Amino acid sequence: MNEEGTFLFGWYASISDRYPSSYRAELCGVLGVLKRAVLPINIVLDNAAVVGDFAKGRGFCTGPKRKGAELWREVWEQVELLGDANLVQLTWAKGHATDDDIARGRTTTLRRKGNIKADELAGEGSKRAKELSPNEE
């Protein structure tokens, strides 16, 4: 989304996990965006844990006991392919923000608009995954 509030790019996809978590779904989203990115890029997420872990760096994210380490390895490989990790930024945005959140400075109108669009895309991705999945007995 640009400064004027025009939605420029979004990504949704299903993930192959039988019981996916929001953390893993966010990582898959980040990976999908990075595969299509040009630098500089700022990916805005409403998952503070993913944003915080990314800020701690590759070693932290890909450690053997880290949740999602295999996905984090793919994320960091994409960052390396882009050429300059300093030009890749993950930023947290408050999810499900209200007018009060904006008034109190917890988020901005622009970030709220972006998060609403991201939630719409996530819903579309979930719907498509269900349509493509065989019914379980």
JSON list of N, CA and C in Angstrom, two decimals, residues 84-132:
[
{"chain": "A", "resi": 84, "resn": "ASP", "atom": "N", "xyz": [20.45, -7.65, -0.30]},
{"chain": "A", "resi": 84, "resn": "ASP", "atom": "CA", "xyz": [20.81, -6.75, 0.79]},
{"chain": "A", "resi": 84, "resn": "ASP", "atom": "C", "xyz": [19.76, -6.85, 1.89]},
{"chain": "A", "resi": 85, "resn": "ALA", "atom": "N", "xyz": [20.07, -7.60, 2.93]},
{"chain": "A", "resi": 85, "resn": "ALA", "atom": "CA", "xyz": [19.12, -7.81, 4.03]},
{"chain": "A", "resi": 85, "resn": "ALA", "atom": "C", "xyz": [18.73, -6.51, 4.70]},
{"chain": "A", "resi": 86, "resn": "ASN", "atom": "N", "xyz": [19.57, -5.49, 4.61]},
{"chain": "A", "resi": 86, "resn": "ASN", "atom": "CA", "xyz": [19.25, -4.20, 5.23]},
{"chain": "A", "resi": 86, "resn": "ASN", "atom": "C", "xyz": [18.10, -3.50, 4.52]},
{"chain": "A", "resi": 87, "resn": "LEU", "atom": "N", "xyz": [17.77, -3.95, 3.31]},
{"chain": "A", "resi": 87, "resn": "LEU", "atom": "CA", "xyz": [16.68, -3.33, 2.55]},
{"chain": "A", "resi": 87, "resn": "LEU", "atom": "C", "xyz": [15.39, -4.13, 2.62]},
{"chain": "A", "resi": 88, "resn": "VAL", "atom": "N", "xyz": [15.37, -5.14, 3.51]},
{"chain": "A", "resi": 88, "resn": "VAL", "atom": "CA", "xyz": [14.17, -5.94, 3.75]},
{"chain": "A", "resi": 88, "resn": "VAL", "atom": "C", "xyz": [13.72, -5.63, 5.17]},
{"chain": "A", "resi": 89, "resn": "GLN", "atom": "N", "xyz": [12.50, -5.14, 5.29]},
{"chain": "A", "resi": 89, "resn": "GLN", "atom": "CA", "xyz": [11.99, -4.76, 6.60]},
{"chain": "A", "resi": 89, "resn": "GLN", "atom": "C", "xyz": [10.66, -5.45, 6.84]},
{"chain": "A", "resi": 90, "resn": "LEU", "atom": "N", "xyz": [10.47, -5.96, 8.03]},
{"chain": "A", "resi": 90, "resn": "LEU", "atom": "CA", "xyz": [9.17, -6.45, 8.48]},
{"chain": "A", "resi": 90, "resn": "LEU", "atom": "C", "xyz": [8.69, -5.51, 9.57]},
{"chain": "A", "resi": 91, "resn": "THR", "atom": "N", "xyz": [7.46, -5.04, 9.43]},
{"chain": "A", "resi": 91, "resn": "THR", "atom": "CA", "xyz": [6.90, -4.06, 10.35]},
{"chain": "A", "resi": 91, "resn": "THR", "atom": "C", "xyz": [5.59, -4.59, 10.90]},
{"chain": "A", "resi": 92, "resn": "TRP", "atom": "N", "xyz": [5.37, -4.37, 12.19]},
{"chain": "A", "resi": 92, "resn": "TRP", "atom": "CA", "xyz": [4.14, -4.80, 12.83]},
{"chain": "A", "resi": 92, "resn": "TRP", "atom": "C", "xyz": [3.05, -3.75, 12.68]},
{"chain": "A", "resi": 93, "resn": "ALA", "atom": "N", "xyz": [1.83, -4.22, 12.42]},
{"chain": "A", "resi": 93, "resn": "ALA", "atom": "CA", "xyz": [0.65, -3.36, 12.41]},
{"chain": "A", "resi": 93, "resn": "ALA", "atom": "C", "xyz": [-0.40, -4.01, 13.30]},
{"chain": "A", "resi": 94, "resn": "LYS", "atom": "N", "xyz": [-1.08, -3.21, 14.07]},
{"chain": "A", "resi": 94, "resn": "LYS", "atom": "CA", "xyz": [-2.12, -3.73, 14.95]},
{"chain": "A", "resi": 94, "resn": "LYS", "atom": "C", "xyz": [-3.24, -4.33, 14.13]},
{"chain": "A", "resi": 95, "resn": "GLY", "atom": "N", "xyz": [-3.59, -5.56, 14.43]},
{"chain": "A", "resi": 95, "resn": "GLY", "atom": "CA", "xyz": [-4.69, -6.21, 13.76]},
{"chain": "A", "resi": 95, "resn": "GLY", "atom": "C", "xyz": [-6.03, -5.79, 14.35]},
{"chain": "A", "resi": 96, "resn": "HIS", "atom": "N", "xyz": [-7.06, -5.79, 13.55]},
{"chain": "A", "resi": 96, "resn": "HIS", "atom": "CA", "xyz": [-8.43, -5.48, 13.98]},
{"chain": "A", "resi": 96, "resn": "HIS", "atom": "C", "xyz": [-8.50, -4.14, 14.72]},
{"chain": "A", "resi": 97, "resn": "ALA", "atom": "N", "xyz": [-7.80, -3.16, 14.21]},
{"chain": "A", "resi": 97, "resn": "ALA", "atom": "CA", "xyz": [-7.74, -1.85, 14.85]},
{"chain": "A", "resi": 97, "resn": "ALA", "atom": "C", "xyz": [-9.07, -1.13, 14.77]},
{"chain": "A", "resi": 98, "resn": "THR", "atom": "N", "xyz": [-9.31, -0.34, 15.79]},
{"chain": "A", "resi": 98, "resn": "THR", "atom": "CA", "xyz": [-10.53, 0.46, 15.89]},
{"chain": "A", "resi": 98, "resn": "THR", "atom": "C", "xyz": [-10.19, 1.95, 15.74]},
{"chain": "A", "resi": 99, "resn": "ASP", "atom": "N", "xyz": [-11.22, 2.77, 15.67]},
{"chain": "A", "resi": 99, "resn": "ASP", "atom": "CA", "xyz": [-11.00, 4.22, 15.65]},
{"chain": "A", "resi": 99, "resn": "ASP", "atom": "C", "xyz": [-10.26, 4.66, 16.92]},
{"chain": "A", "resi": 100, "resn": "ASP", "atom": "N", "xyz": [-10.57, 4.03, 18.04]},
{"chain": "A", "resi": 100, "resn": "ASP", "atom": "CA", "xyz": [-9.90, 4.35, 19.30]},
{"chain": "A", "resi": 100, "resn": "ASP", "atom": "C", "xyz": [-8.41, 4.03, 19.22]},
{"chain": "A", "resi": 101, "resn": "ASP", "atom": "N", "xyz": [-8.05, 2.92, 18.57]},
{"chain": "A", "resi": 101, "resn": "ASP", "atom": "CA", "xyz": [-6.63, 2.58, 18.40]},
{"chain": "A", "resi": 101, "resn": "ASP", "atom": "C", "xyz": [-5.91, 3.66, 17.61]},
{"chain": "A", "resi": 102, "resn": "ILE", "atom": "N", "xyz": [-6.57, 4.18, 16.59]},
{"chain": "A", "resi": 102, "resn": "ILE", "atom": "CA", "xyz": [-5.98, 5.26, 15.79]},
{"chain": "A", "resi": 102, "resn": "ILE", "atom": "C", "xyz": [-5.85, 6.51, 16.64]},
{"chain": "A", "resi": 103, "resn": "ALA", "atom": "N", "xyz": [-6.91, 6.86, 17.37]},
{"chain": "A", "resi": 103, "resn": "ALA", "atom": "CA", "xyz": [-6.89, 8.06, 18.21]},
{"chain": "A", "resi": 103, "resn": "ALA", "atom": "C", "xyz": [-5.80, 7.99, 19.28]},
{"chain": "A", "resi": 104, "resn": "ARG", "atom": "N", "xyz": [-5.52, 6.79, 19.78]},
{"chain": "A", "resi": 104, "resn": "ARG", "atom": "CA", "xyz": [-4.51, 6.63, 20.83]},
{"chain": "A", "resi": 104, "resn": "ARG", "atom": "C", "xyz": [-3.10, 6.39, 20.26]},
{"chain": "A", "resi": 105, "resn": "GLY", "atom": "N", "xyz": [-2.98, 6.42, 18.94]},
{"chain": "A", "resi": 105, "resn": "GLY", "atom": "CA", "xyz": [-1.67, 6.28, 18.32]},
{"chain": "A", "resi": 105, "resn": "GLY", "atom": "C", "xyz": [-1.15, 4.86, 18.22]},
{"chain": "A", "resi": 106, "resn": "ARG", "atom": "N", "xyz": [-2.01, 3.87, 18.41]},
{"chain": "A", "resi": 106, "resn": "ARG", "atom": "CA", "xyz": [-1.58, 2.46, 18.32]},
{"chain": "A", "resi": 106, "resn": "ARG", "atom": "C", "xyz": [-1.39, 2.03, 16.87]},
{"chain": "A", "resi": 107, "resn": "THR", "atom": "N", "xyz": [-2.04, 2.73, 15.97]},
{"chain": "A", "resi": 107, "resn": "THR", "atom": "CA", "xyz": [-1.91, 2.45, 14.54]},
{"chain": "A", "resi": 107, "resn": "THR", "atom": "C", "xyz": [-2.33, 3.71, 13.78]},
{"chain": "A", "resi": 108, "resn": "THR", "atom": "N", "xyz": [-2.30, 3.59, 12.47]},
{"chain": "A", "resi": 108, "resn": "THR", "atom": "CA", "xyz": [-2.72, 4.70, 11.61]},
{"chain": "A", "resi": 108, "resn": "THR", "atom": "C", "xyz": [-3.88, 4.23, 10.74]},
{"chain": "A", "resi": 109, "resn": "THR", "atom": "N", "xyz": [-4.56, 5.19, 10.15]},
{"chain": "A", "resi": 109, "resn": "THR", "atom": "CA", "xyz": [-5.65, 4.85, 9.23]},
{"chain": "A", "resi": 109, "resn": "THR", "atom": "C", "xyz": [-5.12, 4.00, 8.08]},
{"chain": "A", "resi": 110, "resn": "LEU", "atom": "N", "xyz": [-3.95, 4.36, 7.58]},
{"chain": "A", "resi": 110, "resn": "LEU", "atom": "CA", "xyz": [-3.36, 3.63, 6.47]},
{"chain": "A", "resi": 110, "resn": "LEU", "atom": "C", "xyz": [-3.04, 2.19, 6.85]},
{"chain": "A", "resi": 111, "resn": "ARG", "atom": "N", "xyz": [-2.44, 1.99, 8.02]},
{"chain": "A", "resi": 111, "resn": "ARG", "atom": "CA", "xyz": [-2.13, 0.63, 8.46]},
{"chain": "A", "resi": 111, "resn": "ARG", "atom": "C", "xyz": [-3.40, -0.17, 8.72]},
{"chain": "A", "resi": 112, "resn": "ARG", "atom": "N", "xyz": [-4.43, 0.46, 9.28]},
{"chain": "A", "resi": 112, "resn": "ARG", "atom": "CA", "xyz": [-5.69, -0.25, 9.50]},
{"chain": "A", "resi": 112, "resn": "ARG", "atom": "C", "xyz": [-6.27, -0.69, 8.17]},
{"chain": "A", "resi": 113, "resn": "LYS", "atom": "N", "xyz": [-6.25, 0.20, 7.18]},
{"chain": "A", "resi": 113, "resn": "LYS", "atom": "CA", "xyz": [-6.78, -0.14, 5.86]},
{"chain": "A", "resi": 113, "resn": "LYS", "atom": "C", "xyz": [-5.99, -1.32, 5.26]},
{"chain": "A", "resi": 114, "resn": "GLY", "atom": "N", "xyz": [-4.69, -1.30, 5.40]},
{"chain": "A", "resi": 114, "resn": "GLY", "atom": "CA", "xyz": [-3.87, -2.39, 4.90]},
{"chain": "A", "resi": 114, "resn": "GLY", "atom": "C", "xyz": [-4.15, -3.70, 5.60]},
{"chain": "A", "resi": 115, "resn": "ASN", "atom": "N", "xyz": [-4.34, -3.64, 6.93]},
{"chain": "A", "resi": 115, "resn": "ASN", "atom": "CA", "xyz": [-4.63, -4.86, 7.68]},
{"chain": "A", "resi": 115, "resn": "ASN", "atom": "C", "xyz": [-5.98, -5.44, 7.32]},
{"chain": "A", "resi": 116, "resn": "ILE", "atom": "N", "xyz": [-6.96, -4.57, 7.09]},
{"chain": "A", "resi": 116, "resn": "ILE", "atom": "CA", "xyz": [-8.27, -5.06, 6.66]},
{"chain": "A", "resi": 116, "resn": "ILE", "atom": "C", "xyz": [-8.14, -5.80, 5.33]},
{"chain": "A", "resi": 117, "resn": "LYS", "atom": "N", "xyz": [-7.39, -5.22, 4.40]},
{"chain": "A", "resi": 117, "resn": "LYS", "atom": "CA", "xyz": [-7.19, -5.88, 3.09]},
{"chain": "A", "resi": 117, "resn": "LYS", "atom": "C", "xyz": [-6.44, -7.20, 3.26]},
{"chain": "A", "resi": 118, "resn": "ALA", "atom": "N", "xyz": [-5.44, -7.21, 4.13]},
{"chain": "A", "resi": 118, "resn": "ALA", "atom": "CA", "xyz": [-4.69, -8.45, 4.37]},
{"chain": "A", "resi": 118, "resn": "ALA", "atom": "C", "xyz": [-5.60, -9.53, 4.95]},
{"chain": "A", "resi": 119, "resn": "ASP", "atom": "N", "xyz": [-6.48, -9.15, 5.86]},
{"chain": "A", "resi": 119, "resn": "ASP", "atom": "CA", "xyz": [-7.43, -10.12, 6.41]},
{"chain": "A", "resi": 119, "resn": "ASP", "atom": "C", "xyz": [-8.38, -10.65, 5.34]},
{"chain": "A", "resi": 120, "resn": "GLU", "atom": "N", "xyz": [-8.79, -9.78, 4.41]},
{"chain": "A", "resi": 120, "resn": "GLU", "atom": "CA", "xyz": [-9.63, -10.22, 3.30]},
{"chain": "A", "resi": 120, "resn": "GLU", "atom": "C", "xyz": [-8.89, -11.25, 2.45]},
{"chain": "A", "resi": 121, "resn": "LEU", "atom": "N", "xyz": [-7.63, -10.97, 2.16]},
{"chain": "A", "resi": 121, "resn": "LEU", "atom": "CA", "xyz": [-6.83, -11.91, 1.36]},
{"chain": "A", "resi": 121, "resn": "LEU", "atom": "C", "xyz": [-6.62, -13.23, 2.10]},
{"chain": "A", "resi": 122, "resn": "ALA", "atom": "N", "xyz": [-6.40, -13.15, 3.41]},
{"chain": "A", "resi": 122, "resn": "ALA", "atom": "CA", "xyz": [-6.24, -14.38, 4.19]},
{"chain": "A", "resi": 122, "resn": "ALA", "atom": "C", "xyz": [-7.52, -15.21, 4.16]},
{"chain": "A", "resi": 123, "resn": "GLY", "atom": "N", "xyz": [-8.66, -14.53, 4.25]},
{"chain": "A", "resi": 123, "resn": "GLY", "atom": "CA", "xyz": [-9.93, -15.24, 4.16]},
{"chain": "A", "resi": 123, "resn": "GLY", "atom": "C", "xyz": [-10.12, -15.89, 2.80]},
{"chain": "A", "resi": 124, "resn": "GLU", "atom": "N", "xyz": [-9.71, -15.19, 1.74]},
{"chain": "A", "resi": 124, "resn": "GLU", "atom": "CA", "xyz": [-9.78, -15.75, 0.39]},
{"chain": "A", "resi": 124, "resn": "GLU", "atom": "C", "xyz": [-8.87, -16.97, 0.26]},
{"chain": "A", "resi": 125, "resn": "GLY", "atom": "N", "xyz": [-7.67, -16.87, 0.82]},
{"chain": "A", "resi": 125, "resn": "GLY", "atom": "CA", "xyz": [-6.75, -18.00, 0.78]},
{"chain": "A", "resi": 125, "resn": "GLY", "atom": "C", "xyz": [-7.30, -19.20, 1.52]},
{"chain": "A", "resi": 126, "resn": "SER", "atom": "N", "xyz": [-7.89, -18.96, 2.67]},
{"chain": "A", "resi": 126, "resn": "SER", "atom": "CA", "xyz": [-8.48, -20.05, 3.45]},
{"chain": "A", "resi": 126, "resn": "SER", "atom": "C", "xyz": [-9.65, -20.69, 2.70]},
{"chain": "A", "resi": 127, "resn": "LYS", "atom": "N", "xyz": [-10.48, -19.87, 2.11]},
{"chain": "A", "resi": 127, "resn": "LYS", "atom": "CA", "xyz": [-11.62, -20.37, 1.33]},
{"chain": "A", "resi": 127, "resn": "LYS", "atom": "C", "xyz": [-11.14, -21.23, 0.16]},
{"chain": "A", "resi": 128, "resn": "ARG", "atom": "N", "xyz": [-10.14, -20.74, -0.57]},
{"chain": "A", "resi": 128, "resn": "ARG", "atom": "CA", "xyz": [-9.63, -21.49, -1.72]},
{"chain": "A", "resi": 128, "resn": "ARG", "atom": "C", "xyz": [-9.00, -22.80, -1.27]},
{"chain": "A", "resi": 129, "resn": "ALA", "atom": "N", "xyz": [-8.29, -22.78, -0.15]},
{"chain": "A", "resi": 129, "resn": "ALA", "atom": "CA", "xyz": [-7.67, -24.02, 0.36]},
{"chain": "A", "resi": 129, "resn": "ALA", "atom": "C", "xyz": [-8.72, -25.05, 0.68]},
{"chain": "A", "resi": 130, "resn": "LYS", "atom": "N", "xyz": [-9.82, -24.63, 1.28]},
{"chain": "A", "resi": 130, "resn": "LYS", "atom": "CA", "xyz": [-10.91, -25.55, 1.61]},
{"chain": "A", "resi": 130, "resn": "LYS", "atom": "C", "xyz": [-11.55, -26.11, 0.35]},
{"chain": "A", "resi": 131, "resn": "GLU", "atom": "N", "xyz": [-11.69, -25.28, -0.68]},
{"chain": "A", "resi": 131, "resn": "GLU", "atom": "CA", "xyz": [-12.27, -25.73, -1.94]},
{"chain": "A", "resi": 131, "resn": "GLU", "atom": "C", "xyz": [-11.39, -26.75, -2.62]},
{"chain": "A", "resi": 132, "resn": "LEU", "atom": "N", "xyz": [-10.08, -26.61, -2.48]},
{"chain": "A", "resi": 132, "resn": "LEU", "atom": "CA", "xyz": [-9.14, -27.49, -3.14]},
{"chain": "A", "resi": 132, "resn": "LEU", "atom": "C", "xyz": [-8.81, -28.76, -2.34]}
]
